[in-house]
mmCIF file of C-alpha atoms in Angstrom:
data_model
loop_
_atom_site.group_PDB
_atom_site.id
_atom_site.type_symbol
_atom_site.label_atom_id
_atom_site.label_comp_id
_atom_site.label_asym_id
_atom_site.label_seq_id
_atom_site.Cartn_x
_atom_site.Cartn_y
_atom_site.Cartn_z
ATOM 1 C CA UNK U 86 35.582 -13.526 -8.009
ATOM 2 C CA UNK U 87 32.578 -15.097 -6.240
ATOM 3 C CA UNK U 88 29.383 -13.373 -6.558
ATOM 4 C CA UNK U 89 27.452 -12.114 -3.550
ATOM 5 C CA UNK U 90 24.352 -14.318 -2.636
ATOM 6 C CA UNK U 91 21.870 -13.361 0.058
ATOM 7 C CA UNK U 92 21.017 -16.431 1.978
ATOM 8 C CA UNK U 93 17.614 -14.788 3.110
ATOM 9 C CA UNK U 94 16.716 -14.058 -0.717
ATOM 10 C CA UNK U 95 13.766 -16.477 -0.683
ATOM 11 C CA UNK U 96 12.187 -14.868 2.429
ATOM 12 C CA UNK U 97 12.797 -11.296 1.136
ATOM 13 C CA UNK U 98 10.990 -12.384 -2.223
ATOM 14 C CA UNK U 99 8.276 -13.911 0.036
ATOM 15 C CA UNK U 100 7.780 -10.570 1.942
ATOM 16 C CA UNK U 101 7.999 -8.361 -1.098
ATOM 17 C CA UNK U 102 4.975 -10.426 -2.602
ATOM 18 C CA UNK U 103 3.084 -10.029 0.766
ATOM 19 C CA UNK U 104 3.645 -6.320 0.692
ATOM 20 C CA UNK U 105 2.399 -6.147 -2.770
ATOM 21 C CA UNK U 106 -0.558 -8.119 -2.163
ATOM 22 C CA UNK U 107 -1.309 -5.640 0.899
ATOM 23 C CA UNK U 108 -0.772 -2.720 -1.648
ATOM 24 C CA UNK U 109 -3.351 -4.436 -4.039
ATOM 25 C CA UNK U 110 -5.839 -4.878 -1.240
ATOM 26 C CA UNK U 111 -5.503 -1.325 -0.116
ATOM 27 C CA UNK U 112 -6.173 -0.300 -3.767
ATOM 28 C CA UNK U 113 -9.006 -2.392 -3.767
ATOM 29 C CA UNK U 114 -10.504 -1.155 -0.557
ATOM 30 C CA UNK U 115 -9.955 2.540 -1.653
ATOM 31 C CA UNK U 116 -11.615 2.104 -4.763
ATOM 32 C CA UNK U 117 -14.668 0.624 -2.966
ATOM 33 C CA UNK U 118 -14.501 3.437 -0.601
ATOM 34 C CA UNK U 119 -14.523 5.791 -3.620
ATOM 35 C CA UNK U 120 -17.555 3.947 -5.153
ATOM 36 C CA UNK U 121 -19.374 4.223 -1.926
ATOM 37 C CA UNK U 122 -18.877 8.083 -1.706
ATOM 38 C CA UNK U 123 -19.972 8.663 -5.168
ATOM 39 C CA UNK U 124 -23.196 6.440 -4.544
ATOM 40 C CA UNK U 125 -23.721 8.346 -1.304
ATOM 41 C CA UNK U 126 -23.368 11.655 -3.284
ATOM 42 C CA UNK U 127 -25.979 10.586 -5.832
ATOM 43 C CA UNK U 128 -28.261 9.371 -3.412
ATOM 44 C CA UNK U 129 -28.147 12.667 -1.367
ATOM 45 C CA UNK U 130 -28.710 14.571 -4.613
ATOM 46 C CA UNK U 131 -31.903 12.342 -5.379
ATOM 47 C CA UNK U 132 -32.986 12.931 -1.803
ATOM 48 C CA UNK U 133 -32.582 16.621 -1.918
ATOM 49 C CA UNK U 134 -34.375 16.518 -5.284
ATOM 50 C CA UNK U 135 -37.209 14.648 -3.847
ATOM 51 C CA UNK U 136 -37.486 17.046 -0.996
ATOM 52 C CA UNK U 137 -37.401 20.010 -3.293
ATOM 53 C CA UNK U 138 -40.117 18.606 -5.270
ATOM 54 C CA UNK U 139 -42.052 17.996 -2.168
ATOM 55 C CA UNK U 140 -41.820 21.789 -1.212
ATOM 56 C CA UNK U 141 -42.846 22.795 -4.559
ATOM 57 C CA UNK U 142 -45.899 20.412 -4.196
ATOM 58 C CA UNK U 143 -46.787 21.853 -0.919
ATOM 59 C CA UNK U 144 -46.400 25.486 -2.043
ATOM 60 C CA UNK U 145 -48.713 25.099 -4.905
ATOM 61 C CA UNK U 146 -52.493 26.189 -4.668
ATOM 62 C CA UNK U 147 -53.872 22.747 -5.372
ATOM 63 C CA UNK U 148 -52.229 19.841 -3.254
ATOM 64 C CA UNK U 149 -51.795 16.477 -5.018
ATOM 65 C CA UNK U 150 -51.895 14.086 -2.003
ATOM 66 C CA UNK U 151 -50.774 11.058 -4.069
ATOM 67 C CA UNK U 152 -47.674 12.957 -5.444
ATOM 68 C CA UNK U 153 -46.892 14.229 -2.040
ATOM 69 C CA UNK U 154 -47.182 10.968 -0.579
ATOM 70 C CA UNK U 155 -45.096 9.095 -3.076
ATOM 71 C CA UNK U 156 -42.424 11.971 -2.645
ATOM 72 C CA UNK U 157 -42.328 11.443 1.040
ATOM 73 C CA UNK U 158 -42.124 7.683 0.764
ATOM 74 C CA UNK U 159 -39.281 7.744 -1.961
ATOM 75 C CA UNK U 160 -37.417 10.404 0.318
ATOM 76 C CA UNK U 161 -37.839 8.039 3.252
ATOM 77 C CA UNK U 162 -36.470 5.206 1.091
ATOM 78 C CA UNK U 163 -33.423 7.434 0.109
ATOM 79 C CA UNK U 164 -32.787 8.140 3.812
ATOM 80 C CA UNK U 165 -32.586 4.529 4.587
ATOM 81 C CA UNK U 166 -30.483 3.860 1.602
ATOM 82 C CA UNK U 167 -28.106 6.784 3.021
ATOM 83 C CA UNK U 168 -28.087 4.970 6.324
ATOM 84 C CA UNK U 169 -26.993 1.818 4.727
ATOM 85 C CA UNK U 170 -24.149 3.430 2.715
ATOM 86 C CA UNK U 171 -22.980 5.093 5.785
ATOM 87 C CA UNK U 172 -22.863 1.789 7.527
ATOM 88 C CA UNK U 173 -20.877 0.358 4.636
ATOM 89 C CA UNK U 174 -18.539 3.338 4.532
ATOM 90 C CA UNK U 175 -17.893 2.656 8.425
ATOM 91 C CA UNK U 176 -17.007 -1.136 7.717
ATOM 92 C CA UNK U 177 -14.815 0.027 4.682
ATOM 93 C CA UNK U 178 -12.998 2.526 7.075
ATOM 94 C CA UNK U 179 -12.255 -0.223 9.362
ATOM 95 C CA UNK U 180 -10.993 -2.288 6.739
ATOM 96 C CA UNK U 181 -8.969 0.399 5.411
ATOM 97 C CA UNK U 182 -7.357 0.985 8.691
ATOM 98 C CA UNK U 183 -6.407 -2.795 9.248
ATOM 99 C CA UNK U 184 -5.050 -2.748 5.715
ATOM 100 C CA UNK U 185 -2.902 0.160 6.192
ATOM 101 C CA UNK U 186 -1.462 -1.214 9.536
ATOM 102 C CA UNK U 187 -0.790 -4.446 7.782
ATOM 103 C CA UNK U 188 1.134 -2.673 4.838
ATOM 104 C CA UNK U 189 3.233 -0.853 7.372
ATOM 105 C CA UNK U 190 4.132 -3.908 9.003
ATOM 106 C CA UNK U 191 4.815 -5.558 5.590
ATOM 107 C CA UNK U 192 6.971 -2.736 4.575
ATOM 108 C CA UNK U 193 8.941 -2.853 7.793
ATOM 109 C CA UNK U 194 9.532 -6.493 7.314
ATOM 110 C CA UNK U 195 10.766 -5.694 3.697
ATOM 111 C CA UNK U 196 12.942 -2.716 4.778
ATOM 112 C CA UNK U 197 14.701 -4.874 7.473
ATOM 113 C CA UNK U 198 15.581 -7.459 5.030
ATOM 114 C CA UNK U 199 16.688 -5.066 2.452
ATOM 115 C CA UNK U 200 18.976 -3.303 5.162
ATOM 116 C CA UNK U 201 20.310 -6.577 6.069
ATOM 117 C CA UNK U 202 21.013 -7.512 2.548
ATOM 118 C CA UNK U 203 22.631 -4.180 2.037
ATOM 119 C CA UNK U 204 24.818 -4.592 5.057
ATOM 120 C CA UNK U 205 25.879 -7.961 4.285
ATOM 121 C CA UNK U 206 26.822 -7.237 0.567
ATOM 122 C CA UNK U 207 28.982 -4.319 1.584
ATOM 123 C CA UNK U 208 30.977 -6.646 4.156
ATOM 124 C CA UNK U 209 31.136 -9.213 1.098
ATOM 125 C CA UNK U 210 32.501 -6.364 -1.140
ATOM 126 C CA UNK U 211 34.833 -5.113 1.538
ATOM 127 C CA UNK U 212 36.140 -8.899 2.088
ATOM 128 C CA UNK U 213 36.575 -9.235 -1.596
ATOM 129 C CA UNK U 214 38.646 -6.240 -1.906
ATOM 130 C CA UNK U 215 40.835 -7.116 1.100
ATOM 131 C CA UNK U 216 41.364 -10.742 -0.614
ATOM 132 C CA UNK U 217 42.140 -9.109 -3.872
ATOM 133 C CA UNK U 218 44.617 -6.589 -2.318
ATOM 134 C CA UNK U 219 46.297 -9.476 -0.205
ATOM 135 C CA UNK U 220 46.509 -11.584 -3.401
ATOM 136 C CA UNK U 221 48.141 -8.592 -5.246
ATOM 137 C CA UNK U 222 50.685 -8.059 -2.432
ATOM 138 C CA UNK U 223 51.440 -11.748 -2.122
ATOM 139 C CA UNK U 224 52.047 -12.015 -5.984
ATOM 140 C CA UNK U 225 54.137 -8.682 -5.946
ATOM 141 C CA UNK U 226 56.253 -9.994 -3.032
ATOM 142 C CA UNK U 227 56.640 -13.308 -4.949
ATOM 143 C CA UNK U 228 57.983 -11.570 -8.044
ATOM 144 C CA UNK U 229 60.228 -9.098 -6.233
ATOM 145 C CA UNK U 230 61.447 -11.681 -3.680
ATOM 146 C CA UNK U 231 64.235 -12.861 -5.902
ATOM 147 C CA UNK U 232 65.486 -9.188 -6.536
ATOM 148 C CA UNK U 233 68.135 -8.053 -4.398
ATOM 149 C CA UNK U 234 68.067 -4.255 -3.329
ATOM 150 C CA UNK U 235 70.964 -2.177 -5.163
ATOM 151 C CA UNK U 236 72.016 -0.185 -2.057
#
């Protein structure tokens, strides 16, 4: 009995590889996004700490101008850093959307070929069963052809 061989197996394997690459790219982008979120949280906490220290310095009786100026400058630097991280996050969000769309398309391509393979395999199996049944009937009729009914 011949074995089923999908004629587009190479194309299916290529599309599976492409889908896997898209998944890896998506995982990398998601990891980068998580790193940016963690970095954003750290910087925001640092900025809040600087602002709290600035409030504490302003509320004390003796005002230290140098310390206040240093806190304001550093809080400004952290604000700039937050803006940079937000920009990076927007770029990552765009990359993420493109990658997701590419992954959906790659997954659809794979599903289409897998469905075609399943359909062709089912047709092949049905054809093989019909051939086997026909061979069985032919061999049965060949062995029983010589027999004469007793009626």
